PDB file of C-alpha atoms in Angstrom:
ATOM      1  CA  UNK K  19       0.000   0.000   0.000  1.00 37.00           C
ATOM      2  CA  UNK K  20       1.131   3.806  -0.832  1.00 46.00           C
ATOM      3  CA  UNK K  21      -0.034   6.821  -1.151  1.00 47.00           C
ATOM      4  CA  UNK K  22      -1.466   8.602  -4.613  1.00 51.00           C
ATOM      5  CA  UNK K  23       2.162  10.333  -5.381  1.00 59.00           C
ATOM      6  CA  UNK K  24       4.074   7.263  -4.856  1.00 67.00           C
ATOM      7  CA  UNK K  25       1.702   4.902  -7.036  1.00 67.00           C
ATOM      8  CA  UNK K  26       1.722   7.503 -10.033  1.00 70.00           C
ATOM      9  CA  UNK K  27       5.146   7.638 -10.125  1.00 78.00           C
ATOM     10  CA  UNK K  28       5.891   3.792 -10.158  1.00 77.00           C
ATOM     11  CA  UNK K  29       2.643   3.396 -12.571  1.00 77.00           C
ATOM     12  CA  UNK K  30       4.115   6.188 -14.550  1.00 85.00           C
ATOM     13  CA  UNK K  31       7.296   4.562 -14.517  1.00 88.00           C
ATOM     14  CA  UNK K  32       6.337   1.190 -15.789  1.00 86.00           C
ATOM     15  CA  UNK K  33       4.443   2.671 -18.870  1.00 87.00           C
ATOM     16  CA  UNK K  34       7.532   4.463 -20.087  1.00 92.00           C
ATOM     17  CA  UNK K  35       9.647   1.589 -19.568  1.00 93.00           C
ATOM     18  CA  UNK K  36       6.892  -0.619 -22.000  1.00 92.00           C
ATOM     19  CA  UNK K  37       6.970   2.551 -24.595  1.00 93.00           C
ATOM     20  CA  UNK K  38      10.645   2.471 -24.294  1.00 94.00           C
ATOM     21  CA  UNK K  39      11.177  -1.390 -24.655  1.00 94.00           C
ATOM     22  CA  UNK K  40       7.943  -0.751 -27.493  1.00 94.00           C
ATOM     23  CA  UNK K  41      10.170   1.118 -29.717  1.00 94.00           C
ATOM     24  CA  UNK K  42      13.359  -1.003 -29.654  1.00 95.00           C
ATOM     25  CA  UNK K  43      15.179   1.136 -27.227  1.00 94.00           C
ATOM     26  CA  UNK K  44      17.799   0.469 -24.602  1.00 94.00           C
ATOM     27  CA  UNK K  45      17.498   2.862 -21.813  1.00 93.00           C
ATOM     28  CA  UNK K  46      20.490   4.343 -22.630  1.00 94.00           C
ATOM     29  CA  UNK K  47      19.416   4.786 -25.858  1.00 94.00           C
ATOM     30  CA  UNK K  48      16.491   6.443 -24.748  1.00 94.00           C
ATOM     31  CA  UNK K  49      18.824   8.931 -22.262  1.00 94.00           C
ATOM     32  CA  UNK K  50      20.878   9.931 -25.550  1.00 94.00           C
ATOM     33  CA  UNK K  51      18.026  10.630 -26.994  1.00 94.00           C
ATOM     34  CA  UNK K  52      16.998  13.221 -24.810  1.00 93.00           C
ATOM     35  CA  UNK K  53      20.663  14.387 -23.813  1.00 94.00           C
ATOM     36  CA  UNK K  54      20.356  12.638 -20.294  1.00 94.00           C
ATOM     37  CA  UNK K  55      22.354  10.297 -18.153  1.00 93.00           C
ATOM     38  CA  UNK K  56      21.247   6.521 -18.365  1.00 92.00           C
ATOM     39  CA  UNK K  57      20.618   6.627 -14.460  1.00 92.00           C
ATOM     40  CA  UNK K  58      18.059   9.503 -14.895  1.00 92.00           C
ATOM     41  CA  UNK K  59      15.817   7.037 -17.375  1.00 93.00           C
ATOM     42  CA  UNK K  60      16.151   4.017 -14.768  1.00 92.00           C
ATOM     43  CA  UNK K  61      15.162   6.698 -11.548  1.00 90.00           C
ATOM     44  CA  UNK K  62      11.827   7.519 -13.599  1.00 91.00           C
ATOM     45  CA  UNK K  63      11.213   4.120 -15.018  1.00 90.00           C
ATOM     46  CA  UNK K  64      11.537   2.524 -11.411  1.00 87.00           C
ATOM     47  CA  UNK K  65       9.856   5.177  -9.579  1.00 81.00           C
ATOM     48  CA  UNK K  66      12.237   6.003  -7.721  1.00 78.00           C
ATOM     49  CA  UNK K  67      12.303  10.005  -8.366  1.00 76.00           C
ATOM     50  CA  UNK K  68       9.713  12.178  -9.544  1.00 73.00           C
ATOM     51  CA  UNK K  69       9.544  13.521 -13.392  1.00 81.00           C
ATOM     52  CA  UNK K  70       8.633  17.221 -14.878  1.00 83.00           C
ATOM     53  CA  UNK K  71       6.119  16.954 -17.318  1.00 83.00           C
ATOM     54  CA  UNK K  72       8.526  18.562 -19.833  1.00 88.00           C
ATOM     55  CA  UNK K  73      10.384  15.388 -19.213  1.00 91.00           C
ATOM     56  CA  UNK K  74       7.825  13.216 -19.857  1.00 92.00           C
ATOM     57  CA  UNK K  75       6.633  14.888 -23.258  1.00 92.00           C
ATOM     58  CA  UNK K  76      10.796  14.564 -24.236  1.00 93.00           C
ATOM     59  CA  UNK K  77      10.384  10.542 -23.845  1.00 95.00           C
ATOM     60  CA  UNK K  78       7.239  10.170 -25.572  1.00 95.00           C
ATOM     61  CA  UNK K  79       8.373  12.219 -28.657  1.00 95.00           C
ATOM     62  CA  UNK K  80      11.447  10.328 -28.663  1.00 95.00           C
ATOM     63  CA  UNK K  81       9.525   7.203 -28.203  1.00 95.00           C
ATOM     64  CA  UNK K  82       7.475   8.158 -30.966  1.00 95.00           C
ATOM     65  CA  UNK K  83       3.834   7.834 -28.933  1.00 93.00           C
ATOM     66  CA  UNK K  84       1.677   9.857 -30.556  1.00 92.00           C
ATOM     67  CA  UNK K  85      -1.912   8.754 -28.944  1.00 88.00           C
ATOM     68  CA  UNK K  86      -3.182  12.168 -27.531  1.00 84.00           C
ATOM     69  CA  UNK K  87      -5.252  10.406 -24.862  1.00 77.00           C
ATOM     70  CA  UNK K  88      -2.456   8.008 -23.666  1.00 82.00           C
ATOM     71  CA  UNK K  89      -0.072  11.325 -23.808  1.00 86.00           C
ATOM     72  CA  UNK K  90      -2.532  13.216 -21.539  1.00 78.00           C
ATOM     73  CA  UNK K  91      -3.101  10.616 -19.008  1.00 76.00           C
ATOM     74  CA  UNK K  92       0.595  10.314 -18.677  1.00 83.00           C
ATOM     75  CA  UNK K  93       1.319  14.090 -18.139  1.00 79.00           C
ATOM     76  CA  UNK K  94      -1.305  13.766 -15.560  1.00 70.00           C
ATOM     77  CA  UNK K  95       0.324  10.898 -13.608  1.00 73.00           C
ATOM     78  CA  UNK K  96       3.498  13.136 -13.586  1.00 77.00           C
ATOM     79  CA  UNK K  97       1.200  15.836 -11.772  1.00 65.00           C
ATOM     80  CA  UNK K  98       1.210  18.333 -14.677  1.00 56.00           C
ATOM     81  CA  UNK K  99      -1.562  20.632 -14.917  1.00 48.00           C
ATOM     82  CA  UNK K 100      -1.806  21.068 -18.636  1.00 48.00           C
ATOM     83  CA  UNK K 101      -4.257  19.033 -20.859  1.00 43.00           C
ATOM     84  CA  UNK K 102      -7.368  19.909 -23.058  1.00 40.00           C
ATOM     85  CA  UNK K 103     -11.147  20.668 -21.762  1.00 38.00           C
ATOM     86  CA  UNK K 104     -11.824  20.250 -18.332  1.00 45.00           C
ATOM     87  CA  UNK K 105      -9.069  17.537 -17.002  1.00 55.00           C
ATOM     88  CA  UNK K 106      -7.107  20.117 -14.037  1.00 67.00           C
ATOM     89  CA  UNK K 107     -10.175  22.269 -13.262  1.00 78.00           C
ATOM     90  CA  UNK K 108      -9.744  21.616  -9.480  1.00 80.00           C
ATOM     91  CA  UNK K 109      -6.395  23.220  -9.627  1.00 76.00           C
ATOM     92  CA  UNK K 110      -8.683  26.566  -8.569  1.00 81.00           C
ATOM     93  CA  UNK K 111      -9.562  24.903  -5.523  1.00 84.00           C
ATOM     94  CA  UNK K 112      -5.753  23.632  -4.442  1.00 77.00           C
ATOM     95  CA  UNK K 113      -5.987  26.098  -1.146  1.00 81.00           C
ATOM     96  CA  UNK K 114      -9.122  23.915   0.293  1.00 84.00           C
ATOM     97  CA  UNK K 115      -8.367  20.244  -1.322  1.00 84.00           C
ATOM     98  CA  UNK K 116      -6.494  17.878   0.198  1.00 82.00           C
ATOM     99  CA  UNK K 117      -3.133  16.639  -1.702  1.00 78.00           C
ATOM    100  CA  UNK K 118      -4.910  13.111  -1.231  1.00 78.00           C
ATOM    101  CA  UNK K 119      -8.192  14.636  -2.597  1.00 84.00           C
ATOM    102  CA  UNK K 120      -6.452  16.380  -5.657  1.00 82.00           C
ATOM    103  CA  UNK K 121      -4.818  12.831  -6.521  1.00 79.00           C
ATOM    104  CA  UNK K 122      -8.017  11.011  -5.906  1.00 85.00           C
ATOM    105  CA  UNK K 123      -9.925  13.836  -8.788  1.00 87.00           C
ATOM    106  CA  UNK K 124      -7.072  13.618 -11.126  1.00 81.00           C
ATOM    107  CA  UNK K 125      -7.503   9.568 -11.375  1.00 83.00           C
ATOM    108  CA  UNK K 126     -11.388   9.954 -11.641  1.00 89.00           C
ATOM    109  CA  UNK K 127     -10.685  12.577 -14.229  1.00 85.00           C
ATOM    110  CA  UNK K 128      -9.124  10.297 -16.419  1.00 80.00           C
ATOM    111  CA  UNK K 129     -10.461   6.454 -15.825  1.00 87.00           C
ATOM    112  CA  UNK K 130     -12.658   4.938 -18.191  1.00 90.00           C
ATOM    113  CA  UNK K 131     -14.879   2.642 -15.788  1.00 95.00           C
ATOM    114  CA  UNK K 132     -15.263   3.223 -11.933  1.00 97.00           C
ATOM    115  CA  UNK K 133     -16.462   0.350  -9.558  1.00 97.00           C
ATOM    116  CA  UNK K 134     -17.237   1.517  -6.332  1.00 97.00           C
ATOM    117  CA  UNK K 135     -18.435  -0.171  -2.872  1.00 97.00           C
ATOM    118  CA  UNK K 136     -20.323   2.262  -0.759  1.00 96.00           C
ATOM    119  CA  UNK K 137     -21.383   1.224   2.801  1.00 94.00           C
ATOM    120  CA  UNK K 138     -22.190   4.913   4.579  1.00 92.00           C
ATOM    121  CA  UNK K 139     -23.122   7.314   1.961  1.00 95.00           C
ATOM    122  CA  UNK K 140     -24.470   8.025  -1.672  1.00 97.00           C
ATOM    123  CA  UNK K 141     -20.986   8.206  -4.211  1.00 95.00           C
ATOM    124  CA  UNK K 142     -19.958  11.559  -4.395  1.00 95.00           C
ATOM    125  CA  UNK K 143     -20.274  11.201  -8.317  1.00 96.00           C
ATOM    126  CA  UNK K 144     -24.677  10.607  -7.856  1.00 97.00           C
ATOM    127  CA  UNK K 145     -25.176  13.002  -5.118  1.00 97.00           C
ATOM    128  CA  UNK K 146     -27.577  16.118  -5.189  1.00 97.00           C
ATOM    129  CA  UNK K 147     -26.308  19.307  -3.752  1.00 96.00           C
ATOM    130  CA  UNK K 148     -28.562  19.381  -0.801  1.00 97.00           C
ATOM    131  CA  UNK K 149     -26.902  15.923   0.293  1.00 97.00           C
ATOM    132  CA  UNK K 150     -23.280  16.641  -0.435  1.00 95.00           C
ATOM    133  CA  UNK K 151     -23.397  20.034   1.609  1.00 94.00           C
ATOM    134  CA  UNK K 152     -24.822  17.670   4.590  1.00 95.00           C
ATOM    135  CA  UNK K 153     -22.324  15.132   3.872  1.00 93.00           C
ATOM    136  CA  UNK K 154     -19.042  17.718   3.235  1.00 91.00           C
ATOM    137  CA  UNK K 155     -20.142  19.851   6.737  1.00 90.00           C
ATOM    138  CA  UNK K 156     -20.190  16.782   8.403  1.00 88.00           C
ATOM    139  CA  UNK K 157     -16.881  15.474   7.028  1.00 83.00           C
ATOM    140  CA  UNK K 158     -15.354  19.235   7.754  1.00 78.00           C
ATOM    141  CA  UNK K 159     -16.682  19.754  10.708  1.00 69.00           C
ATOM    142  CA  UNK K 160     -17.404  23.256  12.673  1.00 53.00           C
ATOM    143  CA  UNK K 161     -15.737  26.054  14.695  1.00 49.00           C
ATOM    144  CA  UNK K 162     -13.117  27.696  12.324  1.00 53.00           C
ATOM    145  CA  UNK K 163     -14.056  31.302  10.966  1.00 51.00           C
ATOM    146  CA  UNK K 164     -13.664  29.963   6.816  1.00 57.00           C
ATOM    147  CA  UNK K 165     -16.179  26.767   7.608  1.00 79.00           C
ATOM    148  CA  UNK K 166     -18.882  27.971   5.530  1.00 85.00           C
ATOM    149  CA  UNK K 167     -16.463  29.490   2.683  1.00 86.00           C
ATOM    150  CA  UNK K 168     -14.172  26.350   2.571  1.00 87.00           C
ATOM    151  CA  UNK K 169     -17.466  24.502   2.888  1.00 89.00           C
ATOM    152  CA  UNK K 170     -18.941  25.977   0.103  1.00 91.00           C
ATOM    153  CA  UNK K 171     -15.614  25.051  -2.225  1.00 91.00           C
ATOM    154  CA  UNK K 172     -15.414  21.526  -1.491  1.00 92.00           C
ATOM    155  CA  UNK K 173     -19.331  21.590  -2.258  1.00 93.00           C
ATOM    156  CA  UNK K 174     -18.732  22.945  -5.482  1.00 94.00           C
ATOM    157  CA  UNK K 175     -15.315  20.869  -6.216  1.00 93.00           C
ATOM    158  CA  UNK K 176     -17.926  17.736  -5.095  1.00 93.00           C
ATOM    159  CA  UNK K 177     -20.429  18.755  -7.809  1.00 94.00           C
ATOM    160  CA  UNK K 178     -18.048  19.753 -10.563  1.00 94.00           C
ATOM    161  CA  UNK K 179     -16.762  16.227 -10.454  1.00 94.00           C
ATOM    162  CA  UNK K 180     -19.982  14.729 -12.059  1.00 95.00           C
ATOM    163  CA  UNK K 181     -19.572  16.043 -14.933  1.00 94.00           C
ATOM    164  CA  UNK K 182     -17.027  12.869 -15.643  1.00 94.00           C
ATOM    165  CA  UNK K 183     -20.654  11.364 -16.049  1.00 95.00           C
ATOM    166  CA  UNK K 184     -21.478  13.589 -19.079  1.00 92.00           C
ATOM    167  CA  UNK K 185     -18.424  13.700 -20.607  1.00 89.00           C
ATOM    168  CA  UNK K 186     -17.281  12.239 -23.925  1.00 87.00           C
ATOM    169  CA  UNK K 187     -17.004   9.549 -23.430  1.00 89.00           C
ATOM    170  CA  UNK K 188     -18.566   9.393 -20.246  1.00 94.00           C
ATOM    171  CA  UNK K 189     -16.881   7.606 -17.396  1.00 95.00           C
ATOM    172  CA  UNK K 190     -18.969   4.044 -16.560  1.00 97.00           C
ATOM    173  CA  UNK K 191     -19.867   4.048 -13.398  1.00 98.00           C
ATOM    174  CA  UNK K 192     -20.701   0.476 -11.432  1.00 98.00           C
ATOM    175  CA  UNK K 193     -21.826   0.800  -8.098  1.00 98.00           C
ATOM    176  CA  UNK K 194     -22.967  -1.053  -4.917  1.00 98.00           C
ATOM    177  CA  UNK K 195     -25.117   0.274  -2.401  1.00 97.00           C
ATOM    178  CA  UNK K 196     -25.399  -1.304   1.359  1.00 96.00           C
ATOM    179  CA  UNK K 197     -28.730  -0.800   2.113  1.00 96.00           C
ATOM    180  CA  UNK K 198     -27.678   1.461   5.112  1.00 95.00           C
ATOM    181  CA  UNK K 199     -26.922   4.182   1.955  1.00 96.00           C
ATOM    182  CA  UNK K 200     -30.155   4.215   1.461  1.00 97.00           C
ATOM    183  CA  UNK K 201     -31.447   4.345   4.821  1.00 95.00           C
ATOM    184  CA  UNK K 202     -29.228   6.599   6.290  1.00 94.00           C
ATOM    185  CA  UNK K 203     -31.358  10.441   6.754  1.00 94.00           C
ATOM    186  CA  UNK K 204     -28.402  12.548   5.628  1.00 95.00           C
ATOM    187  CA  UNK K 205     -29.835  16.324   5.833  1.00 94.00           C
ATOM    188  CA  UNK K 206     -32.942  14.954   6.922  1.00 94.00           C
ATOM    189  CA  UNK K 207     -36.113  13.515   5.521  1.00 94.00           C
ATOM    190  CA  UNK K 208     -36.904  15.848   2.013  1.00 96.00           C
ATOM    191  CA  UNK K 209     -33.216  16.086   1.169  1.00 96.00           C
ATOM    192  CA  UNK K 210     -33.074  11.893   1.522  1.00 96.00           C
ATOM    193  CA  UNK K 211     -36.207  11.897  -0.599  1.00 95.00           C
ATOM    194  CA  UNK K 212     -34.391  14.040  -3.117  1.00 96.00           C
ATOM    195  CA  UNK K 213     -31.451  12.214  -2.937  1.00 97.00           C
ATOM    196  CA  UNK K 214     -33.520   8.850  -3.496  1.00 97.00           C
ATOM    197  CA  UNK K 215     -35.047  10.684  -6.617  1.00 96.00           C
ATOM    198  CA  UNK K 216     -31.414  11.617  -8.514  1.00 96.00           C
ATOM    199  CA  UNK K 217     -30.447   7.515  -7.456  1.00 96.00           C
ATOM    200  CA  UNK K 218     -33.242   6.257  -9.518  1.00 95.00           C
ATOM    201  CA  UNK K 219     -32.870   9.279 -12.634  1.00 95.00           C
ATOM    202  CA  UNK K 220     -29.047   8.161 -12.326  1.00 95.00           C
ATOM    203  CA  UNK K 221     -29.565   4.757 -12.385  1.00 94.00           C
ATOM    204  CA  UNK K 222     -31.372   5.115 -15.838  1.00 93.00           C
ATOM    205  CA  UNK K 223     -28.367   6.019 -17.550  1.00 95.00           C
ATOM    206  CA  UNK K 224     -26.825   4.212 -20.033  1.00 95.00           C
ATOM    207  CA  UNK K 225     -22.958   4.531 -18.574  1.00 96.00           C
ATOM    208  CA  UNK K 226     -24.547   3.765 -14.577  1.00 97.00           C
ATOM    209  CA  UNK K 227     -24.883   0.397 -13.207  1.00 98.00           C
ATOM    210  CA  UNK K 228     -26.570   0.874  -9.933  1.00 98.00           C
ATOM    211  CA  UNK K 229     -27.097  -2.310  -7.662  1.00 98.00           C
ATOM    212  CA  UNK K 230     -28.266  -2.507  -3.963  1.00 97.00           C
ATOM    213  CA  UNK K 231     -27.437  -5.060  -1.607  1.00 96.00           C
ATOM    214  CA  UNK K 232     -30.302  -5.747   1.042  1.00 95.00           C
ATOM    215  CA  UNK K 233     -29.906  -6.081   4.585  1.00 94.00           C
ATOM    216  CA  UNK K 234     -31.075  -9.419   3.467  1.00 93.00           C
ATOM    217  CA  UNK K 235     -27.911 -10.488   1.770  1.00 90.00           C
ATOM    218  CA  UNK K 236     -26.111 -10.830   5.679  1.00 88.00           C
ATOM    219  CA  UNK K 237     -22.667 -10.758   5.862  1.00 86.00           C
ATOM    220  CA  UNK K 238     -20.866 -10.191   2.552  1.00 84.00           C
ATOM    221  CA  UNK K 239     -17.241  -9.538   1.326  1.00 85.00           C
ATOM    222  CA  UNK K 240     -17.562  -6.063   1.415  1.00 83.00           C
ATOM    223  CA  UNK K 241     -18.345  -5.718   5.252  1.00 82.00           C
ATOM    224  CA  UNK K 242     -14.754  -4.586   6.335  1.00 82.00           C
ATOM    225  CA  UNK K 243     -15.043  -0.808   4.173  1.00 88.00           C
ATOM    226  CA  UNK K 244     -16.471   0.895   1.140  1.00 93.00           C
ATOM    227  CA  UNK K 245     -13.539   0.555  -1.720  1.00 95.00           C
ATOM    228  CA  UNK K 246     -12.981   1.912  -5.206  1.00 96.00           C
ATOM    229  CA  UNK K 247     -11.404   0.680  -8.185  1.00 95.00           C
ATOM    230  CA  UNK K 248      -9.932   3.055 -11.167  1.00 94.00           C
ATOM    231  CA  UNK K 249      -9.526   1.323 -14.758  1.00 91.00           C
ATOM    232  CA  UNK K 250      -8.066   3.116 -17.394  1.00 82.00           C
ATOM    233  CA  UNK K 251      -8.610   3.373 -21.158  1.00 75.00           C
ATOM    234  CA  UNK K 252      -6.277   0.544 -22.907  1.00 65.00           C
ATOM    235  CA  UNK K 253      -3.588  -0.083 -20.543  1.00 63.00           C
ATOM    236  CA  UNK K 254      -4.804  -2.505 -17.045  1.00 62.00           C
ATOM    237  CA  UNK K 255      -1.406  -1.924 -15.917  1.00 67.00           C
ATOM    238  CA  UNK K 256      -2.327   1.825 -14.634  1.00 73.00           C
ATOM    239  CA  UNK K 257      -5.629   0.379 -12.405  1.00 85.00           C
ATOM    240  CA  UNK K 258      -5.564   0.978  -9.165  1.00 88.00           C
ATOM    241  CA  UNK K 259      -7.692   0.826  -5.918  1.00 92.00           C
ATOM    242  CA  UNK K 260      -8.574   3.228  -3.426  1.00 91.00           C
ATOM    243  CA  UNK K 261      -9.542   2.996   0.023  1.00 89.00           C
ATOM    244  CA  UNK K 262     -10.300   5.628   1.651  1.00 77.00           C
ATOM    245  CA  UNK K 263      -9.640   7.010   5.771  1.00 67.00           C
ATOM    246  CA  UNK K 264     -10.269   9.680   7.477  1.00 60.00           C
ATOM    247  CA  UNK K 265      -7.103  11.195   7.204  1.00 59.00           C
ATOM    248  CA  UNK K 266      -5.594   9.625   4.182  1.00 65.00           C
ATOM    249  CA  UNK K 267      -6.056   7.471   1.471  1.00 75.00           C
ATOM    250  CA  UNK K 268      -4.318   4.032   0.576  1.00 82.00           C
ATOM    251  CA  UNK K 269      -3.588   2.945  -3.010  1.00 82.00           C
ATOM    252  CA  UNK K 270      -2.927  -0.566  -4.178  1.00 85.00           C
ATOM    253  CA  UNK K 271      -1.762  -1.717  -7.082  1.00 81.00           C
ATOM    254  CA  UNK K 272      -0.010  -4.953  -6.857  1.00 84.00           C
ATOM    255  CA  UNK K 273      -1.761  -6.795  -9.586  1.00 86.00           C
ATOM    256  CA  UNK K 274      -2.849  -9.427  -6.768  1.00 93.00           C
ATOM    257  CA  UNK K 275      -4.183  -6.620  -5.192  1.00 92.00           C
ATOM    258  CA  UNK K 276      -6.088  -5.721  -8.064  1.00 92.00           C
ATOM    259  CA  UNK K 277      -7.522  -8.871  -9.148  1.00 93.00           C
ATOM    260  CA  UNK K 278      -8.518  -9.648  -5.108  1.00 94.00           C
ATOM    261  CA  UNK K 279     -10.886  -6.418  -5.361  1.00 95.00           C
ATOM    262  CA  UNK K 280     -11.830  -7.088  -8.694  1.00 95.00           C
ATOM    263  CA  UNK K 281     -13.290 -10.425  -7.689  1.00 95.00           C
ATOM    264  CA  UNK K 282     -14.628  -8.819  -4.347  1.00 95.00           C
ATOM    265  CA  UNK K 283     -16.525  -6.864  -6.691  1.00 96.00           C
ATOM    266  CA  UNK K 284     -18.038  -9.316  -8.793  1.00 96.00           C
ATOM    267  CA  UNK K 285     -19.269 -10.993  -5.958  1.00 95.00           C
ATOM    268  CA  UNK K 286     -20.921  -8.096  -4.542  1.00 96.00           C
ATOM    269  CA  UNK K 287     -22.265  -7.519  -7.947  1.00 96.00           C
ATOM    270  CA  UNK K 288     -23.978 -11.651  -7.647  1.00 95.00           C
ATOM    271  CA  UNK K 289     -25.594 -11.399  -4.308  1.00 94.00           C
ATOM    272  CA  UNK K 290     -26.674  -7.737  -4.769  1.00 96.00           C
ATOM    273  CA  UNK K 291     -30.282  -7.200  -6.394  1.00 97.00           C
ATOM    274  CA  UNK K 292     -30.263  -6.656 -10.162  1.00 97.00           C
ATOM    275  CA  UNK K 293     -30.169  -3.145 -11.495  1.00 97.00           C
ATOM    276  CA  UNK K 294     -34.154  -3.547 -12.009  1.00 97.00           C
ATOM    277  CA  UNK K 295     -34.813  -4.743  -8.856  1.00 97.00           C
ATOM    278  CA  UNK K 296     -32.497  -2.495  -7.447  1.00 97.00           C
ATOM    279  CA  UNK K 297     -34.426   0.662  -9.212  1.00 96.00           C
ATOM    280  CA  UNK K 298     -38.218  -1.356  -7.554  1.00 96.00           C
ATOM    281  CA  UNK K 299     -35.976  -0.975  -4.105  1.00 96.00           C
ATOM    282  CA  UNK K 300     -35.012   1.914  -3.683  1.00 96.00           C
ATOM    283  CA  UNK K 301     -38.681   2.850  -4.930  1.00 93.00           C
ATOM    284  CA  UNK K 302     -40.164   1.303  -2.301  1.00 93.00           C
ATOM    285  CA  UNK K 303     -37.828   3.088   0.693  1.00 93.00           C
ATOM    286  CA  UNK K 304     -38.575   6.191  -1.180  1.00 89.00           C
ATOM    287  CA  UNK K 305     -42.538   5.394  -0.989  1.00 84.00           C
ATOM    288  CA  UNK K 306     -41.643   4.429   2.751  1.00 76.00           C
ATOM    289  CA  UNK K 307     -42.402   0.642   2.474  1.00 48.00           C
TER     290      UNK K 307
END
């Protein structure tokens, strides 16, 4: 387990050492390429120091990598802050967001699919405003003279993320809900209701799977902590999983690792209810049945 900076690096690492090895190079090849020392190409390709993005965009020209989407995702993992449309918006909010936060956005920014166990609360990708002000004063707590102003940023930051959902291509979104998500009277009673409402409109889109897993169901894999797993477009080898504390966040991605959540997940998937029955469900709390 590491933290976000330490897994980019090594993930970033390994992909430059398969573009390198892709175009027939030697790593010191590669470093006369670029006018470097060998040593610098084996610190980035092991992880062991951090790259400039103006480093990174040297290797891929010299490794001839021309796919603009692979480039960007890349630059990102290096922690640059160029890139086209909306990919380092939170940048504006880097006084009130957590490094951990910023690392966790930049992922979501860029995966193609999301899976995501959630236990305590709605994901922050399906909530309504009313509910993520509830949850976010909660999380930040009370008695500092900026609460409601750093309150109101990490509301909006919380929002703005959603738009992964309409993007294009839109990120796919699979997600279990423990019944206690649903239960749970975040805000209180109308801003639950609305909350149930925008679970049910979400769950009719085409790019969200949305699955709920009944008190019913009893003890299941996913009883230890809500968990989230990041799959990117082409390459498996930049996944990664997230759990999150209160303080920090742990990232794994040990292909073990990976393949033990991945299976986790499927399982929750099988004893969950379908997506239909899930939609009846969630219905019938709503109706309070």
């Amino acid at each position: 387990m590491q933290n976000g900076p330490a897994v980019r690096r090594r993930k970033l690492g390994d992909e430059l050492r398969t573009l390198r090895t892709g175009a027939g190079l030697t790593s010191g090849e590669a470093a006369r390429l670029v006018g470097w020392h060998q040593s610098k190409v084996s610190r980035i390709e092991t992880g062991a120091s951090g790259v400039k993005s103006a480093d990174v965009r040297l290797l891929l020209d010299a490794y001839g990598v021309t796919d603009r989407q692979l480039r960007e995702l890349l630059m990102v993992l290096a922690g640059s802050d160029e890139g086209g449309g909306r990919h380092h918006w939170w940048h504006a909010y880097r006084g009130v967001l957590p490094p951990t936060y910023r690392d966790f956005i930049s992922l979501e920014s860029q995966a193609s699919r999301m899976r995501t166990l959630e236990t305590s609360v709605v994901p922050g990708l399906l909530q309504t405003p009313e509910y993520a002000r509830a949850v976010t004063r909660a999380a930040v707590g009370g008695g500092a003279d900026d609460t409601e102003e750093r309150l109101d940023a990490l509301v909006e930051v919380r929002l703005a993320r959603q738009d992964v959902l309409r993007s294009d291509p839109p990120l796919e979104l699979s997600a279990v809900l423990d019944e206690g998500v649903l239960r749970r009277e975040v805000g209180g009673p109308d801003v639950m209701a609305r909350q149930l409402r925008r679970l049910t409109e979400a769950a009719r889109l085409p790019q969200v799977r949305l699955q709920v897993l009944p008190f019913s169901a009893g003890a299941h894999i996913g009883i230890t902590g809500p968990f989230v797993i990041f799959s990117f477009p082409r390459t498996s080898d930049l996944d990664v999983v997230v759990l999150d504390h209160l303080t920090s966040s742990l990232y794994l991605e040990r292909k073990e690792d990976l393949r033990a959540y991945s299976e986790a997940f499927n399982s929750l998937q099988i004893h969950a209810l379908s997506p239909e029955d899930s939609l009846d469900y969630i219905a019938g709390i709503s109706d309070g049945a």
